[in-house]
Structure formats: structure tokens, C-alpha cells
Tab-separated table of N, CA, C and O in Angstrom:
chain	number	residue	atom	x	y	z
A	11	UNK	N	0.861	-1.186	0.000
A	11	UNK	CA	0.000	0.000	0.000
A	11	UNK	C	0.899	1.238	0.000
A	11	UNK	O	1.758	1.378	0.856
A	12	UNK	N	0.678	2.117	-0.976
A	12	UNK	CA	1.510	3.310	-1.058
A	12	UNK	C	1.014	4.404	-0.107
A	12	UNK	O	0.003	4.252	0.572
A	13	UNK	N	1.773	5.495	-0.077
A	13	UNK	CA	1.494	6.588	0.869
A	13	UNK	C	0.111	7.202	0.647
A	13	UNK	O	-0.611	7.472	1.601
A	14	UNK	N	-0.276	7.411	-0.622
A	14	UNK	CA	-1.584	8.004	-0.913
A	14	UNK	C	-2.714	7.103	-0.430
A	14	UNK	O	-3.681	7.573	0.170
A	15	UNK	N	-2.607	5.803	-0.684
A	15	UNK	CA	-3.638	4.850	-0.240
A	15	UNK	C	-3.732	4.813	1.281
A	15	UNK	O	-4.832	4.742	1.838
A	16	UNK	N	-2.595	4.863	1.964
A	16	UNK	CA	-2.598	4.888	3.429
A	16	UNK	C	-3.253	6.156	3.944
A	16	UNK	O	-4.018	6.122	4.910
A	17	UNK	N	-2.958	7.284	3.284
A	17	UNK	CA	-3.563	8.559	3.678
A	17	UNK	C	-5.072	8.522	3.480
A	17	UNK	O	-5.832	8.949	4.353
A	18	UNK	N	-5.513	7.983	2.345
A	18	UNK	CA	-6.945	7.890	2.063
A	18	UNK	C	-7.637	6.991	3.082
A	18	UNK	O	-8.701	7.334	3.607
A	19	UNK	N	-7.039	5.851	3.397
A	19	UNK	CA	-7.622	4.943	4.391
A	19	UNK	C	-7.675	5.612	5.766
A	19	UNK	O	-8.673	5.511	6.485
A	20	UNK	N	-6.608	6.312	6.147
A	20	UNK	CA	-6.572	7.009	7.432
A	20	UNK	C	-7.663	8.067	7.503
A	20	UNK	O	-8.385	8.165	8.494
A	21	UNK	N	-7.804	8.874	6.437
A	21	UNK	CA	-8.820	9.927	6.442
A	21	UNK	C	-10.236	9.349	6.479
A	21	UNK	O	-11.118	9.905	7.137
A	22	UNK	N	-10.465	8.247	5.775
A	22	UNK	CA	-11.772	7.594	5.820
A	22	UNK	C	-12.105	7.101	7.216
A	22	UNK	O	-13.221	7.290	7.717
A	23	UNK	N	-11.132	6.490	7.869
A	23	UNK	CA	-11.330	6.018	9.247
A	23	UNK	C	-11.525	7.185	10.196
A	23	UNK	O	-12.428	7.173	11.038
A	24	UNK	N	-10.691	8.207	10.066
A	24	UNK	CA	-10.802	9.389	10.921
A	24	UNK	C	-12.162	10.060	10.749
A	24	UNK	O	-12.800	10.452	11.734
A	25	UNK	N	-12.628	10.179	9.518
A	25	UNK	CA	-13.937	10.777	9.257
A	25	UNK	C	-15.061	10.011	9.932
A	25	UNK	O	-15.992	10.610	10.479
A	26	UNK	N	-14.992	8.698	9.914
A	26	UNK	CA	-16.009	7.876	10.566
A	26	UNK	C	-16.006	8.099	12.068
A	26	UNK	O	-17.070	8.275	12.687
A	27	UNK	N	-14.828	8.099	12.682
A	27	UNK	CA	-14.717	8.327	14.127
A	27	UNK	C	-15.243	9.713	14.492
A	27	UNK	O	-16.009	9.880	15.451
A	28	UNK	N	-14.875	10.711	13.730
A	28	UNK	CA	-15.322	12.076	14.010
A	28	UNK	C	-16.835	12.201	13.860
A	28	UNK	O	-17.480	12.922	14.623
A	29	UNK	N	-17.421	11.479	12.897
A	29	UNK	CA	-18.874	11.506	12.724
A	29	UNK	C	-19.571	11.010	13.986
A	29	UNK	O	-20.563	11.598	14.435
A	30	UNK	N	-19.047	9.964	14.585
A	30	UNK	CA	-19.619	9.445	15.829
A	30	UNK	C	-19.482	10.484	16.937
A	30	UNK	O	-20.432	10.762	17.672
A	31	UNK	N	-18.309	11.080	17.068
A	31	UNK	CA	-18.085	12.111	18.083
A	31	UNK	C	-19.024	13.290	17.856
A	31	UNK	O	-19.553	13.872	18.808
A	32	UNK	N	-19.271	13.638	16.601
A	32	UNK	CA	-20.148	14.758	16.268
A	32	UNK	C	-21.555	14.528	16.836
A	32	UNK	O	-22.150	15.441	17.406
A	33	UNK	N	-22.063	13.321	16.681
A	33	UNK	CA	-23.404	13.056	17.204
A	33	UNK	C	-23.417	13.007	18.726
A	33	UNK	O	-24.387	13.433	19.350
A	34	UNK	N	-22.352	12.516	19.349
A	34	UNK	CA	-22.249	12.540	20.812
A	34	UNK	C	-22.204	13.987	21.309
A	34	UNK	O	-22.767	14.317	22.354
A	35	UNK	N	-21.578	14.868	20.539
A	35	UNK	CA	-21.487	16.281	20.913
A	35	UNK	C	-22.859	16.943	20.971
A	35	UNK	O	-23.014	17.992	21.595
A	36	UNK	N	-23.863	16.348	20.351
A	36	UNK	CA	-25.218	16.897	20.426
A	36	UNK	C	-25.752	16.890	21.855
A	36	UNK	O	-26.666	17.653	22.185
A	37	UNK	N	-25.178	16.052	22.721
A	37	UNK	CA	-25.590	16.043	24.130
A	37	UNK	C	-25.359	17.400	24.784
A	37	UNK	O	-26.109	17.809	25.656
A	38	UNK	N	-24.313	18.105	24.368
A	38	UNK	CA	-24.060	19.439	24.899
A	38	UNK	C	-25.211	20.385	24.570
A	38	UNK	O	-25.643	21.172	25.408
A	39	UNK	N	-25.731	20.279	23.363
A	39	UNK	CA	-26.843	21.135	22.961
A	39	UNK	C	-28.084	20.798	23.777
A	39	UNK	O	-28.792	21.699	24.241
A	40	UNK	N	-28.346	19.527	23.947
A	40	UNK	CA	-29.506	19.120	24.748
A	40	UNK	C	-29.393	19.657	26.172
A	40	UNK	O	-30.369	20.166	26.735
A	41	UNK	N	-28.229	19.542	26.779
A	41	UNK	CA	-28.008	20.032	28.147
A	41	UNK	C	-28.214	21.546	28.219
A	41	UNK	O	-28.859	22.055	29.129
A	42	UNK	N	-27.666	22.260	27.258
A	42	UNK	CA	-27.818	23.721	27.224
A	42	UNK	C	-29.278	24.107	27.022
A	42	UNK	O	-29.746	25.074	27.627
A	43	UNK	N	-29.989	23.375	26.192
A	43	UNK	CA	-31.407	23.671	25.983
A	43	UNK	C	-32.200	23.477	27.272
A	43	UNK	O	-33.103	24.262	27.573
A	44	UNK	N	-31.864	22.455	28.026
A	44	UNK	CA	-32.548	22.222	29.300
A	44	UNK	C	-32.286	23.357	30.284
A	44	UNK	O	-33.147	23.694	31.084
A	45	UNK	N	-31.112	23.940	30.220
A	45	UNK	CA	-30.747	25.041	31.114
A	45	UNK	C	-31.101	26.405	30.546
A	45	UNK	O	-30.944	27.409	31.218
A	46	UNK	N	-31.545	26.436	29.287
A	46	UNK	CA	-31.879	27.712	28.662
A	46	UNK	C	-30.659	28.491	28.207
A	46	UNK	O	-30.737	29.691	27.964
A	47	UNK	N	-29.523	27.840	28.078
A	47	UNK	CA	-28.286	28.511	27.681
A	47	UNK	C	-28.124	28.594	26.183
A	47	UNK	O	-28.964	28.167	25.401
A	48	UNK	N	-27.018	29.166	25.773
A	48	UNK	CA	-26.699	29.282	24.358
A	48	UNK	C	-25.179	29.283	24.199
A	48	UNK	O	-24.480	28.859	25.108
A	49	UNK	N	-24.686	29.793	23.101
A	49	UNK	CA	-23.256	29.849	22.787
A	49	UNK	C	-22.656	28.451	22.654
A	49	UNK	O	-21.559	28.196	23.134
A	50	UNK	N	-23.383	27.562	21.992
A	50	UNK	CA	-22.902	26.206	21.758
A	50	UNK	C	-21.858	26.241	20.635
A	50	UNK	O	-22.106	26.799	19.575
A	51	UNK	N	-20.695	25.649	20.874
A	51	UNK	CA	-19.674	25.646	19.836
A	51	UNK	C	-19.087	24.268	19.543
A	51	UNK	O	-18.529	24.056	18.475
A	52	UNK	N	-19.203	23.315	20.462
A	52	UNK	CA	-18.573	22.008	20.242
A	52	UNK	C	-19.204	21.274	19.058
A	52	UNK	O	-18.491	20.762	18.198
A	53	UNK	N	-20.514	21.232	18.993
A	53	UNK	CA	-21.179	20.517	17.896
A	53	UNK	C	-20.838	21.123	16.532
A	53	UNK	O	-20.409	20.402	15.638
A	54	UNK	N	-20.980	22.427	16.350
A	54	UNK	CA	-20.597	22.960	15.037
A	54	UNK	C	-19.095	22.845	14.764
A	54	UNK	O	-18.686	22.713	13.608
A	55	UNK	N	-18.265	22.850	15.803
A	55	UNK	CA	-16.836	22.653	15.609
A	55	UNK	C	-16.569	21.236	15.086
A	55	UNK	O	-15.770	21.046	14.161
A	56	UNK	N	-17.261	20.244	15.640
A	56	UNK	CA	-17.100	18.865	15.176
A	56	UNK	C	-17.649	18.693	13.762
A	56	UNK	O	-17.083	17.936	12.965
A	57	UNK	N	-18.742	19.396	13.443
A	57	UNK	CA	-19.253	19.366	12.071
A	57	UNK	C	-18.193	19.901	11.118
A	57	UNK	O	-17.935	19.324	10.051
A	58	UNK	N	-17.554	21.007	11.492
A	58	UNK	CA	-16.512	21.608	10.656
A	58	UNK	C	-15.350	20.642	10.445
A	58	UNK	O	-14.888	20.443	9.314
A	59	UNK	N	-14.876	20.031	11.517
A	59	UNK	CA	-13.756	19.087	11.419
A	59	UNK	C	-14.150	17.873	10.581
A	59	UNK	O	-13.420	17.451	9.685
A	60	UNK	N	-15.326	17.312	10.873
A	60	UNK	CA	-15.786	16.133	10.144
A	60	UNK	C	-15.930	16.424	8.655
A	60	UNK	O	-15.447	15.663	7.808
A	61	UNK	N	-16.584	17.512	8.336
A	61	UNK	CA	-16.777	17.860	6.922
A	61	UNK	C	-15.452	18.178	6.238
A	61	UNK	O	-15.283	17.877	5.051
A	62	UNK	N	-14.505	18.741	6.973
A	62	UNK	CA	-13.182	19.010	6.409
A	62	UNK	C	-12.468	17.708	6.061
A	62	UNK	O	-11.900	17.563	4.967
A	63	UNK	N	-12.496	16.751	6.988
A	63	UNK	CA	-11.846	15.466	6.744
A	63	UNK	C	-12.489	14.761	5.548
A	63	UNK	O	-11.796	14.255	4.665
A	64	UNK	N	-13.827	14.738	5.513
A	64	UNK	CA	-14.505	14.075	4.395
A	64	UNK	C	-14.268	14.814	3.077
A	64	UNK	O	-14.178	14.189	2.022
A	65	UNK	N	-14.146	16.115	3.117
A	65	UNK	CA	-13.861	16.875	1.897
A	65	UNK	C	-12.460	16.557	1.374
A	65	UNK	O	-12.269	16.382	0.166
A	66	UNK	N	-11.476	16.479	2.266
A	66	UNK	CA	-10.116	16.117	1.864
A	66	UNK	C	-10.092	14.686	1.318
A	66	UNK	O	-9.498	14.412	0.269
A	67	UNK	N	-10.742	13.786	2.020
A	67	UNK	CA	-10.836	12.391	1.581
A	67	UNK	C	-11.449	12.315	0.176
A	67	UNK	O	-10.918	11.657	-0.714
A	68	UNK	N	-12.572	13.006	-0.015
A	68	UNK	CA	-13.246	12.977	-1.313
A	68	UNK	C	-12.386	13.596	-2.407
A	68	UNK	O	-12.359	13.112	-3.540
A	69	UNK	N	-11.662	14.652	-2.077
A	69	UNK	CA	-10.769	15.287	-3.049
A	69	UNK	C	-9.674	14.314	-3.490
A	69	UNK	O	-9.385	14.183	-4.674
A	70	UNK	N	-9.070	13.615	-2.529
A	70	UNK	CA	-8.011	12.656	-2.849
A	70	UNK	C	-8.533	11.466	-3.644
A	70	UNK	O	-7.837	10.918	-4.497
A	71	UNK	N	-9.769	11.061	-3.365
A	71	UNK	CA	-10.379	9.927	-4.074
A	71	UNK	C	-11.078	10.362	-5.359
A	71	UNK	O	-11.587	9.523	-6.091
A	72	UNK	N	-11.116	11.659	-5.600
A	72	UNK	CA	-11.814	12.221	-6.761
A	72	UNK	C	-13.307	11.867	-6.728
A	72	UNK	O	-13.902	11.508	-7.734
A	73	UNK	N	-13.896	11.958	-5.543
A	73	UNK	CA	-15.321	11.695	-5.327
A	73	UNK	C	-16.033	13.040	-5.203
A	73	UNK	O	-16.208	13.574	-4.111
A	74	UNK	N	-16.457	13.587	-6.324
A	74	UNK	CA	-17.035	14.923	-6.321
A	74	UNK	C	-18.317	15.020	-5.503
A	74	UNK	O	-18.550	16.021	-4.828
A	75	UNK	N	-19.150	13.992	-5.550
A	75	UNK	CA	-20.410	14.045	-4.809
A	75	UNK	C	-20.161	14.113	-3.308
A	75	UNK	O	-20.808	14.873	-2.596
A	76	UNK	N	-19.228	13.328	-2.820
A	76	UNK	CA	-18.895	13.353	-1.390
A	76	UNK	C	-18.281	14.697	-1.024
A	76	UNK	O	-18.596	15.277	0.020
A	77	UNK	N	-17.412	15.204	-1.897
A	77	UNK	CA	-16.781	16.495	-1.624
A	77	UNK	C	-17.822	17.601	-1.494
A	77	UNK	O	-17.849	18.329	-0.509
A	78	UNK	N	-18.682	17.715	-2.490
A	78	UNK	CA	-19.641	18.822	-2.487
A	78	UNK	C	-20.738	18.641	-1.454
A	78	UNK	O	-21.362	19.614	-1.041
A	79	UNK	N	-20.968	17.438	-0.997
A	79	UNK	CA	-21.932	17.222	0.084
A	79	UNK	C	-21.375	17.689	1.422
A	79	UNK	O	-22.129	18.061	2.319
A	80	UNK	N	-20.056	17.674	1.571
A	80	UNK	CA	-19.426	18.028	2.841
A	80	UNK	C	-18.846	19.429	2.888
A	80	UNK	O	-18.754	20.018	3.961
A	81	UNK	N	-18.420	19.968	1.758
A	81	UNK	CA	-17.771	21.274	1.753
A	81	UNK	C	-18.652	22.388	2.328
A	81	UNK	O	-18.151	23.218	3.102
A	82	UNK	N	-19.954	22.440	2.034
A	82	UNK	CA	-20.788	23.470	2.672
A	82	UNK	C	-20.795	23.353	4.199
A	82	UNK	O	-20.888	24.358	4.898
A	83	UNK	N	-20.664	22.139	4.710
A	83	UNK	CA	-20.599	21.937	6.158
A	83	UNK	C	-19.382	22.591	6.772
A	83	UNK	O	-19.423	23.063	7.911
A	84	UNK	N	-18.285	22.640	6.010
A	84	UNK	CA	-17.076	23.324	6.484
A	84	UNK	C	-17.376	24.807	6.670
A	84	UNK	O	-17.118	25.389	7.739
A	85	UNK	N	-17.933	25.417	5.647
A	85	UNK	CA	-18.214	26.857	5.701
A	85	UNK	C	-19.269	27.198	6.745
A	85	UNK	O	-19.094	28.121	7.547
A	86	UNK	N	-20.371	26.428	6.753
A	86	UNK	CA	-21.438	26.691	7.718
A	86	UNK	C	-20.990	26.395	9.148
A	86	UNK	O	-21.382	27.098	10.082
A	87	UNK	N	-20.165	25.358	9.313
A	87	UNK	CA	-19.645	25.047	10.648
A	87	UNK	C	-18.769	26.146	11.192
A	87	UNK	O	-18.899	26.553	12.353
A	88	UNK	N	-17.865	26.672	10.353
A	88	UNK	CA	-17.007	27.780	10.774
A	88	UNK	C	-17.858	28.984	11.151
A	88	UNK	O	-17.648	29.615	12.191
A	89	UNK	N	-18.839	29.302	10.320
A	89	UNK	CA	-19.741	30.433	10.602
A	89	UNK	C	-20.457	30.244	11.933
A	89	UNK	O	-20.529	31.169	12.748
A	90	UNK	N	-20.966	29.041	12.174
A	90	UNK	CA	-21.696	28.775	13.418
A	90	UNK	C	-20.807	28.864	14.638
A	90	UNK	O	-21.214	29.387	15.674
A	91	UNK	N	-19.575	28.360	14.538
A	91	UNK	CA	-18.624	28.452	15.653
A	91	UNK	C	-18.340	29.925	15.978
A	91	UNK	O	-18.353	30.335	17.135
A	92	UNK	N	-18.135	30.719	14.934
A	92	UNK	CA	-17.863	32.146	15.152
A	92	UNK	C	-19.049	32.829	15.840
A	92	UNK	O	-18.857	33.610	16.774
A	93	UNK	N	-20.260	32.498	15.386
A	93	UNK	CA	-21.440	33.146	15.979
A	93	UNK	C	-21.654	32.745	17.435
A	93	UNK	O	-22.310	33.480	18.184
A	94	UNK	N	-21.093	31.619	17.854
A	94	UNK	CA	-21.231	31.203	19.251
A	94	UNK	C	-20.484	32.143	20.190
A	94	UNK	O	-20.800	32.223	21.378
A	95	UNK	N	-19.503	32.876	19.678
A	95	UNK	CA	-18.690	33.750	20.505
A	95	UNK	C	-19.012	35.235	20.328
A	95	UNK	O	-18.357	36.088	20.919
A	96	UNK	N	-20.003	35.513	19.508
A	96	UNK	CA	-20.374	36.921	19.277
A	96	UNK	C	-21.388	37.363	20.307
A	96	UNK	O	-22.247	36.696	20.717
């Protein structure tokens, strides 16, 4: 297995793990909603990281559909994280 194939396999595995963490991060939102709080940033931060990994993976694999399905999540995730601190 060459370096590119190892990188692609690593990114695919990393993306899967991050996707699971992303859904677990939703617990923070539920807790904040129960308390009436706001300024949630962990969930959108994980969305940004996850979508970034999947976008890189799709770019390396030349999977345009996967890339374009995830790339908006990068932009929207960054925007949401920023708005959590405004």
C-alpha cells in the first residue's frame, strides 16, 4: 500500500470516528437547551472538522459528490462556531 492509499484509508477512518463524536457532541446542545443557555460551539466545531476530513478524503479519491456534500458543512460550521462567541 503506497502513501496516498494509506492517507486515504486514514482519512476515511478518521472521518467515521469524528462523525460518531459529532453526534455525541449533540448532548451538549440538549443540556444547554434544558438550562436555557446558548453559545454552543462544540457541535458545530465537530461538524466543521468532520466535513473538512470528508472533503479532503473525497478530493483525494476524486469523489465529487462526497466532496460537495461536505464542503458546505465546512463553511457553515465555521460560521456557526464564530457566531457562538459573538
